[in-house]
Amino acid sequence: MSPQPNALNLISRPRRLRRTPALRRMVQETNLTVNDLIYPMFVMEGENQKVEVASMPGCYRYTLDLLVKEVADVYALGINAIALFPVVPEAKKDETGSESYNPEGLVQRTVAAIKESTPDIVVITDVALDPFTSHGHDGLLDEEGYILNDETVEVLVKMSVSQARAGADMVAPSDMMDGRVGAIRDGLDEAGFTDVGILAYSAKYASAYYGPFRDALDSAPKSGDKKTYQMDPANAIEAIKEVELDIAEGADIVMVKPALPYLDIISQIREETDVPVAAYNVSGEYAMIKAAGQNGWIDEKKVILETLLSIKRAGADLILTYFAKEVALMLK
Ligand code: PBG
């Protein structure tokens, strides 16, 4: 570097710290590491099969036997935790989602099998009725199709306890019923599972970004939408309220979902709370990047890393993302 005259008489030149890769690394404020990642995975009935989700290229529904092997690989890559979602056969669905607390249900069997083969990975199970109900809603319906809150919470407690009994490390209520975190905490404690944690989907919005996930699980609501329980995308103050309630009720980790359209919410919640904050980079966010990447419209790998880094910079301590495995490989 040859000396240059200070023609503009500048004292501060921020570019000084951007000049070389080592300087840039030295002043980098945010780091994305494999420890930040939680990998959502889909399990289905059957044997020796993996089926790609059409709207989520690179994501598969695995049968239990193959999923267990995949989980071992995922843990070997350094990913600490998975979030498990079941594909429930139509024949096992009913009005009240009773399959959700079957001790021999798919989730319960899968958790037990993972805990046999890869005991150290953190297994997080989803608590919501939508994959289990014939109508596809997250709770029980009254005659008018309105979701009943307190009756639903009773089922969610049974579901959580049965997941804990199967070996889940954390349960993750994603249903948005009022008071469910406190009721689940009580239920777990009464059953002796004082060390099973709760990752609460606290600020979960009624979002169109969940479309591909509902394809993956065949869990789209048969009628209506989820706006009477999931949050209005227009609201931010209400998100703080939801988080405060969940923490008061015993949430160990709070979550914002989706992530990218709600970076402002992540950032506000990080400032307001003293528990870890997670963000869910949801199926629609994944699908958009994959689609643009497949078309050659963006540099997919760079966009993935920039996206996840942004979610961290906004304040997320943990990110649930379908990119987790790919990113773990990239960071290696
Ligand atoms: C179920 C649930 C949903 C997602 C996670 N848990 C769908 C929904 O609420 O309709 C969405 C995840 C994603 O889109 O990646 N309650």
CSV table of C-alpha atoms and ligand atoms in Angstrom, one decimal:
chain,number,residue,atom,x,y,z
A,1,MET,CA,0.0,0.0,0.0
A,2,SER,CA,1.6,3.3,-1.1
A,3,PRO,CA,0.7,6.4,1.0
A,4,GLN,CA,-2.2,8.5,-0.4
A,5,PRO,CA,-2.7,12.2,0.3
A,6,ASN,CA,-5.5,13.1,2.7
A,7,ALA,CA,-7.3,15.3,0.1
A,8,LEU,CA,-10.6,15.3,1.9
A,9,ASN,CA,-9.0,15.9,5.3
A,10,LEU,CA,-10.9,13.1,6.8
A,11,ILE,CA,-10.2,11.9,10.4
A,12,SER,CA,-12.5,8.9,10.3
A,13,ARG,CA,-12.3,6.5,7.4
A,14,PRO,CA,-14.3,3.4,8.2
A,15,ARG,CA,-12.8,1.7,5.1
A,16,ARG,CA,-9.5,1.3,7.0
A,17,LEU,CA,-11.0,-1.6,8.9
A,18,ARG,CA,-12.4,-3.2,5.7
A,19,ARG,CA,-9.1,-3.2,3.8
A,20,THR,CA,-7.9,-6.8,4.2
A,21,PRO,CA,-9.6,-10.1,5.1
A,22,ALA,CA,-7.8,-10.3,8.4
A,23,LEU,CA,-8.9,-6.8,9.4
A,24,ARG,CA,-12.4,-7.6,8.4
A,25,ARG,CA,-12.4,-10.8,10.5
A,26,MET,CA,-10.9,-8.9,13.4
A,27,VAL,CA,-13.8,-6.5,13.6
A,28,GLN,CA,-16.6,-8.9,12.7
A,29,GLU,CA,-19.5,-8.4,15.2
A,30,THR,CA,-21.6,-11.4,14.5
A,31,ASN,CA,-20.6,-15.0,13.9
A,32,LEU,CA,-22.6,-17.9,12.7
A,33,THR,CA,-21.6,-21.2,14.1
A,34,VAL,CA,-23.0,-24.7,14.0
A,35,ASN,CA,-24.0,-24.3,17.6
A,36,ASP,CA,-26.7,-21.9,16.6
A,37,LEU,CA,-28.5,-24.4,14.4
A,38,ILE,CA,-31.5,-26.6,15.1
A,39,TYR,CA,-32.5,-28.9,12.3
A,40,PRO,CA,-36.3,-29.5,11.7
A,41,MET,CA,-36.9,-33.1,10.4
A,42,PHE,CA,-40.0,-34.9,9.1
A,43,VAL,CA,-40.7,-38.5,10.0
A,44,MET,CA,-43.3,-40.8,8.3
A,45,GLU,CA,-44.6,-44.4,8.7
A,46,GLY,CA,-43.0,-47.2,6.8
A,47,GLU,CA,-39.6,-48.7,6.2
A,48,ASN,CA,-36.5,-47.8,4.2
A,49,GLN,CA,-38.0,-44.8,2.4
A,50,LYS,CA,-37.1,-41.2,2.0
A,51,VAL,CA,-39.3,-38.9,-0.1
A,52,GLU,CA,-38.3,-35.4,-1.1
A,53,VAL,CA,-40.9,-32.6,-0.3
A,54,ALA,CA,-41.8,-31.2,-3.6
A,55,SER,CA,-41.9,-27.6,-2.5
A,56,MET,CA,-38.7,-28.0,-0.3
A,57,PRO,CA,-35.9,-29.4,-2.5
A,58,GLY,CA,-33.3,-31.0,-0.4
A,59,CYS,CA,-35.7,-31.8,2.5
A,60,TYR,CA,-37.1,-35.3,3.0
A,61,ARG,CA,-39.7,-37.2,4.9
A,62,TYR,CA,-37.8,-40.2,6.3
A,63,THR,CA,-39.2,-43.4,7.6
A,64,LEU,CA,-38.1,-44.0,11.2
A,65,ASP,CA,-35.3,-46.4,10.4
A,66,LEU,CA,-33.7,-44.0,7.9
A,67,LEU,CA,-34.4,-40.9,10.1
A,68,VAL,CA,-32.5,-42.5,13.0
A,69,LYS,CA,-29.4,-42.9,10.7
A,70,GLU,CA,-29.8,-39.4,9.4
A,71,VAL,CA,-29.9,-38.0,12.9
A,72,ALA,CA,-26.6,-39.8,13.7
A,73,ASP,CA,-25.0,-38.1,10.6
A,74,VAL,CA,-26.5,-34.7,11.6
A,75,TYR,CA,-25.0,-35.0,15.1
A,76,ALA,CA,-21.7,-36.0,13.7
A,77,LEU,CA,-21.7,-32.8,11.7
A,78,GLY,CA,-21.9,-30.9,15.0
A,79,ILE,CA,-25.6,-30.0,15.0
A,80,ASN,CA,-26.8,-30.1,18.6
A,81,ALA,CA,-30.5,-30.4,18.2
A,82,ILE,CA,-33.3,-31.5,15.9
A,83,ALA,CA,-37.0,-30.5,15.9
A,84,LEU,CA,-39.2,-33.4,15.0
A,85,PHE,CA,-42.5,-33.3,13.0
A,86,PRO,CA,-44.6,-36.4,12.1
A,87,VAL,CA,-46.5,-37.1,8.9
A,88,VAL,CA,-49.6,-38.7,10.4
A,89,PRO,CA,-51.6,-41.1,8.1
A,90,GLU,CA,-55.2,-39.9,7.4
A,91,ALA,CA,-56.6,-43.0,9.1
A,92,LYS,CA,-55.1,-42.0,12.4
A,93,LYS,CA,-56.4,-38.5,12.4
A,94,ASP,CA,-59.6,-37.6,14.3
A,95,GLU,CA,-61.5,-34.5,15.5
A,96,THR,CA,-59.5,-34.2,18.8
A,97,GLY,CA,-56.1,-35.3,17.6
A,98,SER,CA,-56.0,-38.2,20.1
A,99,GLU,CA,-53.1,-39.9,18.2
A,100,SER,CA,-50.9,-37.1,19.5
A,101,TYR,CA,-50.6,-38.7,23.0
A,102,ASN,CA,-50.5,-42.4,21.9
A,103,PRO,CA,-47.5,-43.8,23.7
A,104,GLU,CA,-46.9,-46.0,20.6
A,105,GLY,CA,-47.4,-43.1,18.2
A,106,LEU,CA,-44.9,-42.2,15.5
A,107,VAL,CA,-43.3,-39.3,17.4
A,108,GLN,CA,-43.0,-41.3,20.6
A,109,ARG,CA,-41.4,-44.3,18.8
A,110,THR,CA,-39.0,-42.0,16.9
A,111,VAL,CA,-37.9,-40.2,19.9
A,112,ALA,CA,-37.2,-43.4,21.8
A,113,ALA,CA,-35.3,-44.8,18.8
A,114,ILE,CA,-33.1,-41.6,18.5
A,115,LYS,CA,-32.4,-41.7,22.2
A,116,GLU,CA,-31.2,-45.3,21.8
A,117,SER,CA,-28.9,-44.6,18.9
A,118,THR,CA,-27.8,-40.9,19.3
A,119,PRO,CA,-28.5,-40.2,23.0
A,120,ASP,CA,-26.6,-36.9,23.2
A,121,ILE,CA,-28.5,-35.0,20.5
A,122,VAL,CA,-31.1,-32.7,21.9
A,123,VAL,CA,-34.5,-33.9,20.7
A,124,ILE,CA,-37.2,-31.2,20.5
A,125,THR,CA,-40.8,-32.3,19.8
A,126,ASP,CA,-43.6,-30.2,18.4
A,127,VAL,CA,-46.7,-29.7,20.5
A,128,ALA,CA,-49.7,-28.8,18.4
A,129,LEU,CA,-52.6,-30.8,17.1
A,130,ASP,CA,-52.6,-29.9,13.4
A,131,PRO,CA,-50.8,-33.0,12.1
A,132,PHE,CA,-53.2,-35.1,14.1
A,133,THR,CA,-56.7,-33.5,13.5
A,134,SER,CA,-59.0,-34.5,10.7
A,135,HIS,CA,-59.7,-30.8,10.2
A,136,GLY,CA,-56.1,-29.7,10.2
A,137,HIS,CA,-56.4,-27.1,13.0
A,138,ASP,CA,-54.1,-26.8,16.0
A,139,GLY,CA,-56.9,-27.4,18.5
A,140,LEU,CA,-60.4,-28.7,19.1
A,141,LEU,CA,-63.3,-27.0,17.3
A,142,ASP,CA,-66.7,-26.0,18.5
A,143,GLU,CA,-69.8,-26.3,16.3
A,144,GLU,CA,-69.0,-23.0,14.6
A,145,GLY,CA,-65.5,-24.0,13.8
A,146,TYR,CA,-64.0,-21.8,16.5
A,147,ILE,CA,-60.9,-23.2,18.3
A,148,LEU,CA,-61.6,-24.1,21.9
A,149,ASN,CA,-58.7,-22.8,24.1
A,150,ASP,CA,-58.8,-24.6,27.4
A,151,GLU,CA,-60.0,-27.9,26.1
A,152,THR,CA,-57.2,-27.9,23.6
A,153,VAL,CA,-54.6,-27.1,26.3
A,154,GLU,CA,-55.7,-30.3,28.2
A,155,VAL,CA,-54.8,-32.3,25.1
A,156,LEU,CA,-51.5,-30.5,24.7
A,157,VAL,CA,-50.5,-31.3,28.2
A,158,LYS,CA,-51.2,-35.0,27.6
A,159,MET,CA,-49.2,-34.8,24.4
A,160,SER,CA,-46.2,-33.1,26.1
A,161,VAL,CA,-46.1,-35.6,28.9
A,162,SER,CA,-46.2,-38.5,26.5
A,163,GLN,CA,-43.3,-37.0,24.5
A,164,ALA,CA,-41.3,-36.5,27.6
A,165,ARG,CA,-42.0,-40.1,28.6
A,166,ALA,CA,-40.6,-41.2,25.2
A,167,GLY,CA,-37.4,-39.2,26.0
A,168,ALA,CA,-37.8,-35.8,24.5
A,169,ASP,CA,-35.3,-33.2,25.9
A,170,MET,CA,-37.6,-30.3,25.2
A,171,VAL,CA,-41.2,-29.8,24.1
A,172,ALA,CA,-42.1,-27.0,21.7
A,173,PRO,CA,-45.7,-25.8,21.8
A,174,SER,CA,-46.4,-24.2,18.4
A,175,ASP,CA,-50.2,-24.0,18.8
A,176,MET,CA,-50.6,-20.4,20.2
A,177,MET,CA,-53.3,-21.3,22.8
A,178,ASP,CA,-53.4,-19.0,25.8
A,179,GLY,CA,-51.9,-20.5,29.0
A,180,ARG,CA,-50.5,-23.6,27.4
A,181,VAL,CA,-46.9,-23.0,28.6
A,182,GLY,CA,-47.9,-22.9,32.2
A,183,ALA,CA,-50.2,-25.9,31.9
A,184,ILE,CA,-47.5,-27.9,30.2
A,185,ARG,CA,-45.0,-26.9,32.8
A,186,ASP,CA,-47.3,-28.1,35.6
A,187,GLY,CA,-48.1,-31.3,33.7
A,188,LEU,CA,-44.5,-32.1,33.1
A,189,ASP,CA,-43.5,-31.4,36.7
A,190,GLU,CA,-46.4,-33.5,38.1
A,191,ALA,CA,-45.3,-36.4,36.0
A,192,GLY,CA,-41.7,-36.0,37.3
A,193,PHE,CA,-40.2,-34.4,34.2
A,194,THR,CA,-38.9,-31.3,35.9
A,195,ASP,CA,-35.8,-31.3,33.6
A,196,VAL,CA,-37.7,-31.4,30.3
A,197,GLY,CA,-37.5,-27.9,28.9
A,198,ILE,CA,-40.0,-25.8,27.0
A,199,LEU,CA,-39.2,-24.0,23.8
A,200,ALA,CA,-42.2,-21.8,23.4
A,201,TYR,CA,-43.3,-20.6,20.0
A,202,SER,CA,-44.2,-17.3,21.6
A,203,ALA,CA,-44.6,-14.9,18.8
A,204,LYS,CA,-45.9,-17.1,16.0
A,205,TYR,CA,-47.6,-15.2,13.2
A,206,ALA,CA,-50.5,-16.3,11.0
A,207,SER,CA,-48.1,-16.4,8.0
A,208,ALA,CA,-48.4,-17.5,4.4
A,209,TYR,CA,-44.7,-18.7,4.7
A,210,TYR,CA,-45.8,-22.0,6.2
A,211,GLY,CA,-47.2,-23.3,2.9
A,212,PRO,CA,-44.4,-25.8,2.0
A,213,PHE,CA,-44.4,-27.2,5.6
A,214,ARG,CA,-48.1,-28.0,5.3
A,215,ASP,CA,-47.4,-29.8,2.0
A,216,ALA,CA,-44.7,-31.8,3.8
A,217,LEU,CA,-47.1,-32.9,6.5
A,218,ASP,CA,-50.4,-32.8,4.6
A,219,SER,CA,-51.5,-30.6,7.5
A,220,ALA,CA,-53.2,-27.6,5.8
A,221,PRO,CA,-56.4,-26.7,7.5
A,222,LYS,CA,-59.4,-28.1,5.6
A,223,SER,CA,-61.4,-24.9,6.2
A,224,GLY,CA,-60.7,-21.4,7.4
A,225,ASP,CA,-57.4,-20.1,8.6
A,226,LYS,CA,-55.4,-19.8,11.8
A,227,LYS,CA,-56.0,-16.1,12.5
A,228,THR,CA,-58.0,-16.6,15.7
A,229,TYR,CA,-54.9,-18.1,17.4
A,230,GLN,CA,-51.8,-17.2,15.4
A,231,MET,CA,-50.7,-13.5,15.6
A,232,ASP,CA,-51.5,-10.7,13.2
A,233,PRO,CA,-48.4,-9.8,11.1
A,234,ALA,CA,-49.2,-6.2,11.8
A,235,ASN,CA,-48.5,-6.5,15.5
A,236,ALA,CA,-45.2,-6.0,17.4
A,237,ILE,CA,-46.3,-4.8,20.9
A,238,GLU,CA,-48.4,-7.9,21.2
A,239,ALA,CA,-45.4,-10.1,20.5
A,240,ILE,CA,-43.7,-8.6,23.6
A,241,LYS,CA,-46.8,-9.4,25.6
A,242,GLU,CA,-46.8,-13.0,24.4
A,243,VAL,CA,-43.2,-13.5,25.2
A,244,GLU,CA,-43.6,-12.0,28.7
A,245,LEU,CA,-46.6,-14.3,29.4
A,246,ASP,CA,-44.6,-17.4,28.2
A,247,ILE,CA,-41.6,-16.6,30.3
A,248,ALA,CA,-43.8,-16.0,33.4
A,249,GLU,CA,-45.4,-19.4,32.7
A,250,GLY,CA,-42.0,-21.1,32.6
A,251,ALA,CA,-40.7,-21.0,29.0
A,252,ASP,CA,-37.0,-21.8,28.9
A,253,ILE,CA,-36.5,-20.5,25.4
A,254,VAL,CA,-38.8,-18.2,23.4
A,255,MET,CA,-39.2,-18.2,19.7
A,256,VAL,CA,-40.2,-15.8,16.9
A,257,LYS,CA,-41.7,-17.4,13.7
A,258,PRO,CA,-41.2,-16.8,10.8
A,259,ALA,CA,-37.7,-15.2,10.9
A,260,LEU,CA,-36.9,-12.9,8.0
A,261,PRO,CA,-40.1,-10.9,7.7
A,262,TYR,CA,-39.9,-10.4,11.5
A,263,LEU,CA,-36.3,-9.4,12.2
A,264,ASP,CA,-37.6,-6.3,14.0
A,265,ILE,CA,-39.6,-8.5,16.4
A,266,ILE,CA,-36.5,-10.7,17.1
A,267,SER,CA,-34.5,-7.7,17.8
A,268,GLN,CA,-37.0,-6.2,20.2
A,269,ILE,CA,-37.5,-9.4,22.0
A,270,ARG,CA,-33.8,-9.9,22.4
A,271,GLU,CA,-33.6,-6.5,24.1
A,272,GLU,CA,-36.6,-7.2,26.4
A,273,THR,CA,-35.8,-10.6,27.7
A,274,ASP,CA,-33.2,-12.6,29.6
A,275,VAL,CA,-33.8,-16.1,28.1
A,276,PRO,CA,-32.4,-17.5,24.9
A,277,VAL,CA,-34.3,-16.3,21.8
A,278,ALA,CA,-34.8,-18.6,18.9
A,279,ALA,CA,-36.1,-17.8,15.4
A,280,TYR,CA,-37.7,-20.2,12.9
A,281,ASN,CA,-36.5,-19.7,9.4
A,282,VAL,CA,-39.6,-21.4,8.0
A,283,SER,CA,-40.4,-23.6,5.0
A,284,GLY,CA,-41.5,-20.7,2.8
A,285,GLU,CA,-38.3,-18.8,3.5
A,286,TYR,CA,-36.3,-22.0,2.6
A,287,ALA,CA,-38.4,-22.6,-0.6
A,288,MET,CA,-37.8,-19.1,-1.9
A,289,ILE,CA,-34.0,-19.4,-1.7
A,290,LYS,CA,-34.0,-22.9,-3.1
A,291,ALA,CA,-36.2,-21.8,-6.1
A,292,ALA,CA,-34.1,-18.8,-6.9
A,293,GLY,CA,-30.9,-20.9,-6.5
A,294,GLN,CA,-32.2,-23.6,-8.8
A,295,ASN,CA,-33.0,-21.0,-11.4
A,296,GLY,CA,-29.5,-19.6,-11.2
A,297,TRP,CA,-30.8,-16.2,-10.1
A,298,ILE,CA,-28.9,-16.0,-6.9
A,299,ASP,CA,-25.7,-17.5,-5.5
A,300,GLU,CA,-27.5,-19.9,-3.2
A,301,LYS,CA,-24.8,-20.7,-0.7
A,302,LYS,CA,-23.9,-17.1,-0.2
A,303,VAL,CA,-27.5,-16.1,0.2
A,304,ILE,CA,-28.1,-18.9,2.8
A,305,LEU,CA,-25.1,-17.7,4.9
A,306,GLU,CA,-26.1,-14.0,4.6
A,307,THR,CA,-29.7,-14.9,5.6
A,308,LEU,CA,-28.8,-16.9,8.7
A,309,LEU,CA,-26.2,-14.3,9.7
A,310,SER,CA,-28.8,-11.6,9.5
A,311,ILE,CA,-31.2,-13.5,11.7
A,312,LYS,CA,-28.4,-13.8,14.3
A,313,ARG,CA,-27.4,-10.2,14.0
A,314,ALA,CA,-31.0,-9.2,14.7
A,315,GLY,CA,-30.7,-11.0,18.0
A,316,ALA,CA,-31.5,-14.7,17.6
A,317,ASP,CA,-29.4,-17.0,19.7
A,318,LEU,CA,-30.7,-20.1,17.9
A,319,ILE,CA,-32.1,-20.6,14.5
A,320,LEU,CA,-34.4,-23.5,13.4
A,321,THR,CA,-33.6,-23.9,9.8
A,322,TYR,CA,-33.9,-26.5,7.0
A,323,PHE,CA,-30.5,-25.3,5.9
A,324,ALA,CA,-28.9,-26.6,9.1
A,325,LYS,CA,-27.2,-29.6,7.5
A,326,GLU,CA,-26.0,-27.8,4.4
A,327,VAL,CA,-24.6,-25.0,6.6
A,328,ALA,CA,-22.9,-27.4,9.0
A,329,LEU,CA,-21.1,-28.8,5.9
A,330,MET,CA,-20.2,-25.3,4.6
A,331,LEU,CA,-18.9,-24.2,8.0
A,332,LYS,CA,-16.7,-27.3,8.3
B,1,PBG,C1,-47.7,-26.6,13.5
B,1,PBG,C2,-46.5,-25.9,12.9
B,1,PBG,C3,-46.4,-25.2,11.7
B,1,PBG,C4,-45.0,-25.0,11.5
B,1,PBG,C5,-44.3,-25.5,12.6
B,1,PBG,N1,-45.2,-26.1,13.5
B,1,PBG,C6,-47.4,-24.9,10.7
B,1,PBG,C7,-48.6,-24.1,11.1
B,1,PBG,O1,-48.7,-23.5,12.1
B,1,PBG,O2,-49.5,-24.0,10.2
B,1,PBG,C8,-44.5,-24.3,10.3
B,1,PBG,C9,-43.0,-24.5,10.0
B,1,PBG,C10,-42.6,-24.1,8.7
B,1,PBG,O3,-43.3,-23.5,7.9
B,1,PBG,O4,-41.4,-24.4,8.4
B,1,PBG,N2,-48.4,-25.9,14.4
